Coordinates of C-alpha atoms in Angstrom, one line a residue:
M1 CA 18.9 -55.1 -5.1
C2 CA 20.8 -53.2 -2.8
G3 CA 19.8 -49.8 -1.6
F4 CA 22.5 -46.4 -2.4
A5 CA 22.6 -42.5 -0.4
G6 CA 24.5 -39.7 -1.0
F7 CA 25.2 -36.1 -1.4
L8 CA 26.1 -33.6 -3.4
D9 CA 27.7 -31.0 -0.7
L10 CA 27.3 -27.6 -2.6
T11 CA 29.3 -26.5 0.1
R12 CA 32.2 -27.8 0.6
A13 CA 30.4 -28.0 4.6
T14 CA 30.9 -31.4 5.1
P15 CA 33.6 -33.2 7.6
D16 CA 35.2 -36.9 6.4
R17 CA 32.1 -36.5 3.6
E18 CA 33.3 -40.6 4.0
T19 CA 32.2 -41.3 6.5
V20 CA 29.4 -39.8 6.1
V21 CA 28.6 -41.7 2.9
R22 CA 29.2 -45.1 4.1
A23 CA 27.2 -44.1 7.7
M24 CA 24.1 -43.1 5.4
A25 CA 24.5 -46.3 3.1
A26 CA 25.1 -48.1 6.6
T27 CA 21.4 -47.8 7.6
L28 CA 20.4 -50.6 4.4
V29 CA 22.0 -53.4 4.8
H30 CA 19.3 -54.9 5.2
R31 CA 18.8 -53.9 0.8
G32 CA 22.3 -55.6 0.6
P33 CA 24.0 -57.3 3.3
D34 CA 26.7 -59.1 0.7
D35 CA 28.8 -55.9 -0.5
D36 CA 29.4 -51.6 0.6
G37 CA 31.4 -49.1 -0.9
A38 CA 31.8 -45.9 -1.4
W39 CA 33.1 -42.8 -3.6
V40 CA 34.2 -40.0 -2.6
D41 CA 35.2 -36.6 -4.8
D42 CA 36.5 -34.1 -2.1
D43 CA 37.4 -31.8 -5.1
A44 CA 33.6 -31.2 -6.4
G45 CA 32.0 -32.3 -3.3
V46 CA 29.6 -35.3 -4.2
A47 CA 29.6 -38.7 -1.8
L48 CA 28.1 -42.0 -3.5
G49 CA 27.6 -45.2 -1.1
F50 CA 25.8 -48.4 -1.8
R51 CA 24.8 -51.5 -0.1
R52 CA 25.1 -54.8 -2.3
L53 CA 22.6 -57.9 -2.8
A54 CA 24.7 -60.2 -4.9
I55 CA 22.0 -61.4 -7.7
I56 CA 23.7 -60.8 -10.6
D57 CA 27.6 -61.1 -11.5
L58 CA 27.7 -62.6 -7.3
T59 CA 31.6 -61.6 -8.2
P60 CA 33.5 -57.9 -6.8
Q61 CA 32.9 -57.6 -10.9
G62 CA 29.6 -56.6 -9.7
H63 CA 31.1 -53.9 -7.1
Q64 CA 29.7 -50.4 -6.6
P65 CA 30.0 -47.2 -7.3
M66 CA 31.2 -48.2 -10.1
T67 CA 33.2 -46.4 -12.8
S68 CA 32.4 -46.6 -16.9
H69 CA 35.6 -48.4 -18.9
D70 CA 36.5 -44.2 -20.3
G71 CA 36.5 -42.9 -16.4
R72 CA 33.7 -40.8 -17.0
W73 CA 30.4 -42.3 -15.4
V74 CA 30.4 -43.0 -11.8
I75 CA 27.6 -44.9 -10.8
S76 CA 25.3 -46.1 -7.1
F77 CA 22.3 -48.3 -8.8
N78 CA 19.4 -49.4 -7.4
G79 CA 17.2 -52.1 -9.4
E80 CA 17.4 -54.6 -12.7
I81 CA 18.0 -53.7 -15.8
Y82 CA 16.4 -57.3 -17.3
N83 CA 17.5 -56.9 -20.6
H84 CA 20.7 -56.5 -20.0
A85 CA 22.0 -58.7 -22.1
D86 CA 20.4 -57.4 -25.6
L87 CA 21.9 -54.3 -24.5
R88 CA 25.0 -56.2 -24.1
A89 CA 24.8 -57.5 -27.6
R90 CA 23.9 -53.7 -29.5
L91 CA 26.6 -52.6 -27.1
G92 CA 29.2 -55.5 -28.6
E93 CA 30.3 -58.2 -27.5
S94 CA 34.2 -56.8 -29.3
M95 CA 34.0 -54.8 -25.7
A96 CA 36.5 -55.1 -23.4
W97 CA 33.6 -56.6 -20.2
R98 CA 34.6 -56.6 -16.5
G99 CA 32.1 -59.3 -15.6
H100 CA 28.7 -59.0 -16.5
S101 CA 26.8 -57.5 -14.5
D102 CA 23.7 -55.5 -15.6
T103 CA 25.5 -52.3 -13.6
E104 CA 27.6 -52.5 -16.3
V105 CA 25.5 -52.6 -19.2
L106 CA 23.8 -49.0 -17.5
L107 CA 26.8 -47.4 -17.6
E108 CA 28.2 -48.6 -20.7
A109 CA 24.9 -47.4 -22.1
V110 CA 24.5 -44.2 -20.8
S111 CA 28.6 -43.6 -22.0
A112 CA 27.3 -44.6 -25.6
W113 CA 24.3 -43.5 -26.3
G114 CA 23.8 -40.4 -23.4
I115 CA 21.3 -40.4 -20.4
E116 CA 17.6 -40.6 -22.7
A117 CA 18.6 -42.9 -25.1
A118 CA 19.5 -45.4 -22.1
L119 CA 17.1 -44.7 -19.8
A120 CA 14.6 -45.7 -23.3
A121 CA 15.8 -49.0 -23.7
F122 CA 16.2 -49.8 -20.6
D123 CA 13.2 -52.5 -19.3
G124 CA 13.8 -53.1 -15.5
M125 CA 12.7 -51.3 -12.5
F126 CA 15.7 -48.9 -11.4
A127 CA 16.7 -46.0 -9.3
F128 CA 20.2 -44.6 -9.1
A129 CA 22.6 -41.9 -9.3
L130 CA 24.9 -41.0 -11.8
W131 CA 27.6 -38.8 -11.3
D132 CA 29.0 -37.3 -14.4
R133 CA 33.1 -36.2 -13.9
R134 CA 33.5 -34.5 -16.0
E135 CA 30.3 -32.0 -16.4
R136 CA 30.2 -31.5 -12.0
V137 CA 25.9 -32.7 -13.1
L138 CA 24.6 -35.1 -11.4
T139 CA 22.3 -36.4 -12.7
L140 CA 18.9 -38.7 -10.4
A141 CA 16.1 -41.3 -12.5
R142 CA 13.6 -43.8 -10.9
D143 CA 11.6 -46.7 -14.0
R144 CA 8.7 -46.1 -15.8
F145 CA 6.2 -47.2 -13.0
G146 CA 8.3 -46.5 -9.8
E147 CA 8.5 -49.3 -8.3
K148 CA 11.9 -48.3 -7.2
P149 CA 12.5 -46.1 -4.4
L150 CA 14.9 -42.8 -4.7
Y151 CA 14.2 -40.1 -1.9
W152 CA 16.3 -36.2 -2.2
A153 CA 16.3 -33.2 0.4
K154 CA 18.2 -30.1 0.3
A155 CA 19.7 -29.7 3.4
G156 CA 22.9 -27.1 4.7
G157 CA 23.3 -26.3 1.7
S158 CA 24.3 -30.0 0.6
L159 CA 21.3 -31.6 -1.6
L160 CA 20.9 -35.7 -0.5
F161 CA 20.1 -38.5 -2.3
G162 CA 18.9 -42.6 -1.4
S163 CA 16.5 -44.9 -1.6
E164 CA 15.2 -45.0 2.2
L165 CA 14.7 -41.8 4.3
K166 CA 16.5 -43.5 7.5
A167 CA 19.7 -42.9 4.5
L168 CA 18.8 -39.5 4.1
R169 CA 18.2 -38.9 8.5
A170 CA 22.1 -39.7 8.8
H171 CA 23.7 -36.6 7.4
P172 CA 24.5 -34.5 10.1
A173 CA 22.0 -31.5 8.0
W174 CA 19.0 -33.4 8.5
T175 CA 16.3 -31.2 10.2
G176 CA 12.9 -33.2 9.9
G177 CA 9.9 -32.0 10.6
I178 CA 6.7 -32.9 10.0
D179 CA 5.1 -31.5 6.7
R180 CA 1.4 -31.2 7.3
D181 CA -0.5 -30.8 3.8
A182 CA 1.7 -34.3 3.1
L183 CA -0.1 -35.9 7.0
A184 CA -3.3 -34.1 5.6
L185 CA -3.4 -36.5 2.5
Y186 CA -1.8 -39.4 4.5
M187 CA -4.5 -39.9 6.4
R188 CA -7.2 -39.6 3.2
L189 CA -5.3 -42.1 1.9
G190 CA -3.1 -44.3 3.5
W191 CA -0.3 -43.9 1.5
I192 CA 1.7 -40.4 0.9
P193 CA 1.9 -39.6 -3.6
A194 CA 5.0 -38.1 -5.3
P195 CA 6.1 -35.8 -4.8
H196 CA 5.6 -35.2 -1.3
T197 CA 7.0 -37.2 1.7
I198 CA 5.8 -36.7 6.0
H199 CA 9.0 -34.1 6.1
P200 CA 9.0 -30.3 4.4
G201 CA 11.5 -30.7 1.8
V202 CA 11.8 -34.0 1.4
F203 CA 10.5 -35.5 -2.1
K204 CA 10.3 -38.1 -4.1
L205 CA 11.4 -38.1 -7.5
E206 CA 8.2 -39.4 -9.9
P207 CA 8.0 -42.6 -11.4
G208 CA 9.4 -41.9 -15.2
H209 CA 11.2 -39.0 -13.4
L210 CA 15.1 -38.0 -13.9
M211 CA 16.6 -35.1 -12.2
R212 CA 19.3 -33.3 -13.2
V213 CA 21.9 -31.6 -10.4
N214 CA 24.0 -28.9 -11.9
G215 CA 25.8 -26.4 -9.2
G216 CA 22.7 -25.0 -7.3
D217 CA 20.6 -25.7 -10.3
I218 CA 17.9 -28.5 -9.9
S219 CA 15.4 -29.0 -13.2
A220 CA 13.3 -32.5 -12.9
K221 CA 11.5 -33.7 -16.3
A222 CA 9.5 -36.9 -17.4
Y223 CA 11.0 -38.9 -19.3
W224 CA 8.2 -41.0 -20.0
S225 CA 4.1 -40.9 -19.0
A226 CA 1.6 -43.1 -18.6
A227 CA -0.5 -41.7 -20.1
D228 CA 0.8 -40.0 -22.9
C229 CA 1.1 -43.3 -23.2
A230 CA -1.8 -45.2 -23.2
A231 CA -2.8 -41.8 -25.2
G232 CA -0.8 -43.2 -28.4
L233 CA -2.2 -46.7 -27.7
E234 CA -5.4 -46.5 -27.0
D235 CA -8.2 -48.6 -28.8
S236 CA -5.4 -49.8 -31.3
F237 CA -5.0 -54.1 -30.9
A238 CA -7.3 -55.5 -34.1
G239 CA -7.8 -58.0 -33.3
S240 CA -9.1 -61.5 -31.9
A241 CA -10.1 -62.2 -27.8
E242 CA -7.7 -65.2 -28.9
D243 CA -5.5 -63.1 -30.7
A244 CA -5.5 -61.1 -27.7
A245 CA -4.9 -63.7 -25.7
D246 CA -2.4 -65.6 -27.9
R247 CA -0.1 -62.4 -27.8
L248 CA -0.6 -61.5 -23.8
E249 CA 0.6 -64.6 -22.8
E250 CA 3.7 -64.6 -25.2
L251 CA 4.7 -61.0 -23.7
L252 CA 3.6 -62.6 -20.2
R253 CA 6.5 -65.4 -20.6
E254 CA 9.1 -63.3 -22.2
S255 CA 8.7 -61.7 -19.0
V256 CA 8.2 -64.1 -17.0
R257 CA 11.8 -66.0 -18.7
L258 CA 13.5 -62.4 -18.6
R259 CA 12.9 -61.9 -14.1
M260 CA 14.0 -65.8 -13.7
Q261 CA 17.7 -64.7 -15.1
A262 CA 19.4 -64.5 -11.3
D263 CA 22.4 -66.2 -10.5
V264 CA 21.4 -66.8 -6.9
P265 CA 17.7 -69.1 -6.2
V266 CA 14.7 -67.9 -7.4
G267 CA 11.0 -68.4 -6.8
V268 CA 7.4 -67.0 -6.7
F269 CA 4.7 -65.5 -4.1
L270 CA 1.9 -67.5 -5.1
S271 CA -1.9 -66.8 -3.8
G272 CA -3.5 -69.0 -5.8
G273 CA -5.4 -65.7 -7.9
I274 CA -5.2 -65.8 -11.1
D275 CA -2.2 -63.1 -11.2
S276 CA 0.2 -64.5 -9.3
S277 CA -0.7 -68.6 -11.1
A278 CA -0.1 -67.7 -14.0
T279 CA 3.0 -66.3 -13.5
A280 CA 3.4 -69.4 -11.6
A281 CA 3.0 -71.8 -14.2
L282 CA 4.6 -70.1 -17.0
M283 CA 8.0 -70.0 -14.6
R284 CA 7.1 -73.6 -13.9
Q285 CA 7.6 -74.6 -17.8
L286 CA 10.2 -72.2 -18.3
S287 CA 12.3 -74.3 -15.2
A288 CA 14.1 -77.0 -16.0
E289 CA 13.9 -77.9 -11.9
P290 CA 10.6 -77.5 -9.6
V291 CA 10.4 -74.0 -9.0
H292 CA 10.1 -72.7 -4.9
S293 CA 6.4 -70.9 -4.3
F294 CA 5.2 -70.0 -1.3
T295 CA 2.1 -68.1 0.4
I296 CA 1.0 -67.7 3.9
G297 CA -2.0 -68.1 5.7
F298 CA -4.2 -66.9 8.3
D299 CA -6.6 -68.5 10.3
Q300 CA -9.8 -67.1 9.6
A301 CA -12.4 -67.6 7.2
G302 CA -12.4 -65.0 3.9
L303 CA -8.4 -63.5 4.5
D304 CA -7.2 -67.0 4.8
E305 CA -5.6 -68.0 0.5
S306 CA -3.7 -70.9 1.5
A307 CA -5.7 -73.7 0.3
H308 CA -5.9 -72.1 -2.9
A309 CA -2.3 -71.7 -3.2
R310 CA -2.0 -75.1 -2.5
A311 CA -3.7 -76.4 -5.2
V312 CA -2.9 -74.3 -8.2
A313 CA 1.2 -75.8 -5.9
D314 CA -0.6 -79.7 -6.3
H315 CA -1.2 -78.8 -9.8
L316 CA 1.9 -77.2 -10.7
G317 CA 4.8 -79.6 -9.5
T318 CA 6.6 -76.5 -7.3
L319 CA 8.1 -76.9 -3.8
H320 CA 5.2 -75.1 -1.7
T321 CA 6.2 -73.6 1.0
E322 CA 2.9 -72.4 2.9
V323 CA 3.4 -70.8 6.3
R324 CA 0.1 -70.7 8.6
I325 CA 0.9 -67.1 10.6
S326 CA -0.8 -67.0 14.1
D327 CA -2.6 -63.8 15.5
A328 CA 0.9 -63.2 18.0
E329 CA 3.2 -63.9 15.1
A330 CA 1.7 -61.4 13.0
L331 CA 1.3 -58.5 15.4
A332 CA 4.3 -59.1 17.0
Q333 CA 5.3 -57.5 13.3
V334 CA 3.3 -54.7 13.8
A335 CA 5.7 -52.4 15.8
R336 CA 8.3 -53.6 13.1
L337 CA 6.0 -51.3 10.3
P338 CA 7.8 -47.8 10.9
V339 CA 11.1 -48.6 10.4
L340 CA 10.0 -50.6 7.6
Y341 CA 8.0 -47.5 5.1
D342 CA 10.1 -45.0 6.8
E343 CA 6.9 -42.8 6.6
P344 CA 3.2 -43.3 7.4
F345 CA 2.3 -45.9 5.4
A346 CA -1.7 -47.5 6.5
D347 CA -2.3 -50.3 3.6
A348 CA -3.2 -52.7 6.6
A349 CA -1.0 -56.1 4.0
A350 CA 1.6 -54.4 4.7
L351 CA 1.8 -56.7 7.8
P352 CA 2.0 -59.6 5.6
T353 CA 3.4 -58.7 2.8
A354 CA 6.1 -57.9 5.3
L355 CA 5.6 -62.2 7.1
L356 CA 5.7 -63.8 3.7
A357 CA 8.6 -62.1 2.3
Q358 CA 10.3 -63.2 5.5
V359 CA 9.8 -66.9 4.6
T360 CA 10.6 -66.5 0.8
R361 CA 13.6 -65.4 1.8
K362 CA 15.0 -68.4 3.5
S363 CA 14.5 -70.2 0.7
V364 CA 15.8 -67.7 -2.1
T365 CA 17.3 -64.5 -3.0
V366 CA 14.4 -63.9 -5.4
A367 CA 11.1 -63.6 -5.6
L368 CA 8.1 -63.1 -8.6
S369 CA 5.2 -60.9 -7.4
G370 CA 1.4 -60.8 -9.4
D371 CA 1.8 -57.4 -8.9
G372 CA 0.5 -55.0 -11.5
A373 CA -1.9 -57.9 -13.3
D374 CA -5.1 -55.7 -11.8
E375 CA -3.8 -52.0 -12.6
L376 CA -3.2 -52.8 -16.7
F377 CA -5.3 -55.7 -17.5
G378 CA -9.3 -54.0 -15.7
G379 CA -9.5 -56.3 -12.1
Y380 CA -10.9 -54.2 -9.8
G381 CA -14.7 -52.9 -9.2
I382 CA -13.5 -49.7 -10.4
Y383 CA -13.4 -49.7 -13.2
R384 CA -16.3 -50.5 -14.2
S385 CA -17.9 -48.3 -11.1
I386 CA -15.9 -44.9 -11.4
P387 CA -16.7 -44.6 -14.7
R388 CA -20.5 -45.0 -13.7
D389 CA -20.5 -42.4 -11.5
W390 CA -18.7 -39.4 -13.2
R391 CA -21.4 -40.4 -16.2
R392 CA -24.2 -40.1 -13.4
L393 CA -22.4 -37.2 -11.8
Q394 CA -22.0 -35.3 -15.4
G395 CA -25.0 -35.6 -16.1
L396 CA -26.3 -33.3 -13.3
P397 CA -26.2 -29.5 -14.6
D398 CA -23.3 -28.1 -12.6
G399 CA -25.9 -25.5 -10.2
L400 CA -27.6 -28.4 -9.3
R401 CA -24.4 -30.7 -8.4
A402 CA -23.9 -26.6 -6.4
L403 CA -26.8 -26.7 -4.9
G404 CA -26.9 -30.0 -3.5
A405 CA -23.4 -29.9 -2.1
M406 CA -24.4 -27.3 0.0
G407 CA -26.9 -28.3 1.1
A408 CA -25.3 -31.5 2.4
R409 CA -22.7 -29.7 3.9
G410 CA -25.6 -27.1 5.5
L411 CA -27.7 -30.3 7.5
A412 CA -24.1 -32.7 7.5
G413 CA -23.8 -30.5 11.0
P414 CA -27.4 -30.3 12.8
A415 CA -29.2 -34.2 11.6
E416 CA -25.1 -35.1 13.2
G417 CA -26.7 -33.0 16.5
L418 CA -29.8 -34.1 16.5
A419 CA -28.3 -37.2 16.0
A420 CA -26.3 -37.1 19.1
L421 CA -29.3 -35.5 21.1
A422 CA -31.1 -39.0 20.2
G423 CA -28.8 -40.2 22.0
T424 CA -28.7 -42.9 19.2
V425 CA -24.8 -42.2 18.6
R426 CA -23.7 -46.5 20.7
K427 CA -26.8 -48.6 18.3
R428 CA -26.7 -46.8 14.9
R429 CA -24.0 -47.7 12.3
S430 CA -24.3 -44.3 10.2
H431 CA -23.5 -40.7 11.2
P432 CA -26.1 -38.8 9.3
G433 CA -23.6 -35.6 9.1
H434 CA -20.6 -37.7 8.3
R435 CA -22.5 -38.9 5.7
L436 CA -23.7 -36.2 4.5
G437 CA -20.5 -34.2 4.4
R438 CA -19.5 -37.6 1.6
E439 CA -22.1 -37.1 -1.1
A440 CA -20.8 -33.5 0.2
E441 CA -16.9 -34.0 -1.8
R442 CA -18.9 -36.8 -4.6
L443 CA -21.0 -34.3 -5.4
E444 CA -17.7 -31.2 -5.3
A445 CA -15.8 -34.0 -7.4
G446 CA -15.0 -31.7 -10.4
S447 CA -12.9 -34.9 -12.7
L448 CA -12.4 -38.4 -13.2
A449 CA -9.2 -38.5 -11.2
E450 CA -10.8 -36.3 -7.8
L451 CA -13.8 -39.0 -7.5
L452 CA -11.2 -41.6 -8.1
G453 CA -9.4 -39.5 -5.1
L454 CA -12.3 -40.4 -3.3
H455 CA -12.9 -43.9 -3.2
Y456 CA -9.1 -43.8 -1.9
S457 CA -10.5 -41.7 0.8
R458 CA -11.1 -42.0 4.5
W459 CA -11.8 -39.3 6.6
R460 CA -14.6 -38.5 4.1
G461 CA -17.2 -36.1 5.3
M462 CA -14.7 -34.5 7.9
S463 CA -13.0 -31.0 8.9
D464 CA -9.9 -30.3 10.6
L465 CA -8.8 -34.0 10.5
V466 CA -5.4 -32.5 10.4
P467 CA -5.7 -28.4 12.2
G468 CA -4.0 -25.9 9.8
A469 CA -2.8 -28.1 7.4
G470 CA -3.7 -26.4 3.1
R471 CA -3.9 -28.7 -0.4
A472 CA -1.0 -30.3 -1.4
E473 CA -1.4 -31.4 -4.6
S474 CA -1.0 -34.9 -6.0
L475 CA -2.5 -37.3 -8.5
F476 CA -6.1 -36.9 -7.3
S477 CA -5.7 -32.8 -7.8
A478 CA -4.5 -33.4 -11.0
P479 CA -5.9 -33.0 -14.5
T480 CA -7.6 -36.5 -15.8
P481 CA -4.9 -37.9 -19.0
R482 CA -7.0 -37.5 -21.9
L483 CA -8.5 -40.8 -22.9
H484 CA -12.0 -41.6 -24.7
D485 CA -12.4 -44.6 -21.7
D486 CA -13.2 -43.5 -18.6
A487 CA -12.0 -46.8 -17.9
L488 CA -9.2 -46.6 -18.8
A489 CA -8.3 -43.9 -17.9
T490 CA -8.8 -44.8 -14.2
M491 CA -6.6 -47.4 -14.5
V492 CA -4.3 -45.5 -16.0
L493 CA -5.0 -42.9 -13.2
D494 CA -3.7 -46.7 -10.5
A495 CA -1.3 -47.3 -13.2
M496 CA 0.5 -43.9 -11.8
G497 CA -0.8 -43.4 -8.5
Y498 CA -2.4 -46.5 -6.4
L499 CA 0.4 -49.0 -8.4
P500 CA 3.4 -46.7 -6.9
D501 CA 2.4 -44.8 -4.1
D502 CA 0.9 -47.9 -2.1
L503 CA 1.2 -51.3 -4.3
C504 CA 5.2 -50.5 -5.1
V505 CA 6.2 -49.2 -1.9
K506 CA 4.3 -51.9 0.1
T507 CA 6.7 -55.0 -1.4
D508 CA 10.1 -53.1 -2.1
R509 CA 10.1 -52.7 1.8
A510 CA 8.2 -55.6 3.6
T511 CA 10.7 -57.5 0.6
M512 CA 14.2 -55.4 0.9
G513 CA 13.7 -55.5 4.7
A514 CA 13.8 -59.4 4.4
S515 CA 16.7 -58.8 1.6
L516 CA 15.3 -60.7 -0.2
E517 CA 14.4 -58.9 -4.5
A518 CA 11.0 -58.8 -5.6
R519 CA 10.8 -59.0 -9.4
L520 CA 7.0 -57.9 -10.8
P521 CA 6.7 -59.4 -14.8
F522 CA 3.3 -57.8 -15.2
L523 CA 5.1 -54.7 -15.9
A524 CA 7.1 -55.1 -18.5
L525 CA 6.5 -52.5 -20.7
D526 CA 5.5 -54.3 -23.9
I527 CA 3.3 -55.8 -21.2
A528 CA 2.2 -51.8 -20.1
R529 CA 2.1 -50.9 -24.4
F530 CA -0.2 -53.9 -24.3
A531 CA -2.8 -53.5 -22.0
W532 CA -3.4 -49.8 -23.0
S533 CA -4.1 -51.0 -26.7
L534 CA -7.0 -53.8 -25.6
P535 CA -10.4 -52.2 -26.6
T536 CA -12.4 -52.0 -22.6
S537 CA -14.3 -55.1 -23.4
L538 CA -11.5 -57.3 -24.4
K539 CA -10.4 -56.4 -20.7
I540 CA -13.3 -56.5 -18.9
E541 CA -16.6 -58.6 -20.3
G542 CA -19.3 -57.5 -17.3
E543 CA -19.0 -58.3 -13.6
T544 CA -15.7 -59.5 -15.0
G545 CA -12.2 -58.5 -15.1
K546 CA -9.1 -59.5 -16.9
A547 CA -10.6 -61.4 -18.8
V548 CA -8.0 -61.9 -21.8
L549 CA -5.3 -62.9 -18.5
R550 CA -8.2 -65.6 -17.7
R551 CA -8.1 -66.8 -21.4
V552 CA -4.1 -67.9 -20.8
L553 CA -4.2 -68.5 -17.7
Y554 CA -6.6 -71.6 -18.6
R555 CA -4.6 -72.6 -20.7
L556 CA -2.0 -73.0 -18.6
V557 CA -4.1 -73.9 -14.7
P558 CA -7.3 -76.2 -15.0
R559 CA -9.6 -73.7 -14.3
A560 CA -11.9 -75.2 -11.5
L561 CA -9.2 -74.5 -10.0
V562 CA -8.7 -70.3 -10.2
D563 CA -12.7 -69.8 -10.7
R564 CA -13.3 -67.2 -7.7
P565 CA -14.3 -64.1 -6.4
K566 CA -10.9 -62.0 -5.8
M567 CA -9.7 -62.4 -2.4
G568 CA -7.7 -59.0 -1.3
F569 CA -4.6 -59.6 0.8
E570 CA -5.9 -58.5 3.7
V571 CA -5.5 -59.1 7.4
P572 CA -8.5 -58.8 9.9
L573 CA -8.5 -55.5 11.9
R574 CA -11.4 -55.3 13.6
R575 CA -11.1 -58.0 15.4
W576 CA -7.6 -57.5 16.2
L577 CA -8.5 -53.9 17.3
N578 CA -11.5 -54.9 19.6
G579 CA -8.6 -57.3 20.7
P580 CA -5.2 -58.3 21.0
L581 CA -4.1 -54.3 19.6
R582 CA -6.5 -52.6 22.5
D583 CA -4.6 -51.5 24.9
W584 CA -1.7 -50.4 22.2
A585 CA -4.1 -48.8 20.5
D586 CA -5.4 -46.9 22.9
D587 CA -1.9 -45.9 24.3
L588 CA -1.4 -44.1 20.9
L589 CA -5.1 -42.5 20.6
S590 CA -5.7 -41.0 23.6
E591 CA -6.8 -38.0 23.5
E592 CA -4.1 -36.4 26.0
R593 CA -1.6 -37.7 24.0
L594 CA -3.5 -36.9 20.4
R595 CA -3.5 -33.4 22.3
R596 CA -0.6 -32.8 23.5
Q597 CA 1.0 -33.9 20.2
G598 CA -0.9 -31.4 18.4
H599 CA -0.6 -33.3 14.8
L600 CA -4.3 -33.8 14.2
N601 CA -7.7 -33.4 16.1
A602 CA -7.3 -35.0 19.5
A603 CA -12.1 -34.7 19.4
L604 CA -12.7 -36.5 16.5
V605 CA -10.3 -39.5 16.4
A606 CA -10.3 -40.3 20.6
Q607 CA -14.5 -39.9 19.4
C608 CA -14.4 -42.0 16.4
W609 CA -11.8 -44.7 18.7
R610 CA -14.6 -44.9 21.4
E611 CA -18.0 -45.3 19.1
H612 CA -14.9 -47.7 17.4
R613 CA -14.7 -49.7 20.6
S614 CA -18.5 -49.8 21.5
G615 CA -19.6 -51.0 18.4
A616 CA -21.7 -47.6 17.9
K617 CA -19.7 -47.8 14.3
N618 CA -16.6 -50.1 12.4
W619 CA -13.5 -47.0 12.0
Q620 CA -10.7 -49.8 11.3
N621 CA -9.8 -47.6 8.7
E622 CA -9.9 -45.0 10.0
M623 CA -8.4 -46.5 13.1
W624 CA -5.4 -47.8 10.8
H625 CA -4.2 -45.1 9.5
A626 CA -4.2 -42.9 12.7
L627 CA -2.6 -45.7 14.4
M628 CA 0.1 -45.9 11.9
F629 CA 1.1 -42.3 11.9
Q630 CA 0.7 -42.7 15.3
A631 CA 3.6 -45.7 15.4
W632 CA 5.9 -44.1 13.3
L633 CA 5.6 -40.7 15.4
E634 CA 6.4 -42.7 18.5
H635 CA 9.6 -44.8 16.1

């Protein structure tokens, strides 16, 4: 729902503030094609701009920026407060409500209870800019799991903010540039973790945080912490597996019900997997009308989930839309990705997600998605493997680990050189130098968080990928959450990093790029709190993850329809890079171009691309990271 932008001009240097803020908001028309607005206080130097995607209260009473009843507060707000009806009742039906939008409820909750108490009461996804006209203080806030984005920067005496970077770029004080430290993080992870962005001096507000700007003073603080919340709940659930399934079904049903609220058509992304099938089944039970479901199919075995989705849809009786996408249609979207994502972003699932959003928007304005279930209920294999690997590392004496790492690094260069001298580079499947470098990094991991970061890292075992880059701090270099269970700690780390910085970014930009709102029922606070209270044995049974969620699903859908190996939302990258994208990649990854630009180690990247082309080694993921940066740079 919507997008916003604005600035606080502390030096009054911005001419014609309303024109500027409207230009900033106009870059977000895809997020809000239904209405636009601006509010400016020239004396205070503040300007708020807005683009609206009308979801709840389609009347002008939902127009933004919106002012509170008492005139003190003005807001531009992106997202949904799902429990707005309950909050409205708490605030009092005797109030002279202007309409039935959740924005009005949000404002009056702030007016009645204060900002932090209101934030604690919200069940929703949101980012907002709130101006206090009495105290002349600007507050920026973002939801607990980072479902909705919020960027900010200081530029030319102004503080700029907005839902996407493109809005900040529209301000005349914008300077841009590339943060080499953040680029190095991106090349490793494929995303740029908060609070960093690709630009120096430009930041993401972190999930669960609020920021106050009072004159020239800026202060940010966490109003909620996933790590603290999980630590207070760990292993507190004392019931049986069936008790856990009963409670999860109850919580999920209520979350789905709240997220089906809309004055526009609502559908569901359906892959036929556990998360989306459970969501679709509960929607079908809660809806008096058939539910619209949507899936995309690819013509490659091992990547196509459409048959599974169709079987679940047939069982549930949804109005199912299945679109099979050809290579040509998919590849036509590649050039659009830098425009959608605003900074380098290399999750290859962004492409099918964007295509799915475009198809879905033809029929509905809101779509529910199963994102978040894996991170909360132990769906990924790393919740078994990372704790095991960390225990093994802890079992080695520190001196032995350090000696092993030093030895691996010392052998890495000679091993690679000998292999090349022997003429085996084109034939072998692994590079001994890189493998030794990877092992050195593993042995040097000083925490579970750092080990998890290595799991997500590409270009491992290689130095100087981004010449001159320093170490940018991230979640993976911060202390591991203080939890007794390493599996839970790994899940919580994913909920703090991979989920908001990769998955939520992918879903938000892909859907809002099509003027479609995605809602994520699994990220209800009550569901997260419940998940963190469960012992790991109720989430992971042997080698099977999401055990408690599977119990719920088997009550809703025949087991035979959904019991299958986990399949990611993937694209045939290797085939594309060796086929229809080869010329495009040749151009972007040419050593001459890379050397001229000076951002990446030209010789290393070009060498890896040659090896990938020849079949010597599959570098598809590393190349995609480099290509998405190069495509963004070109754009």
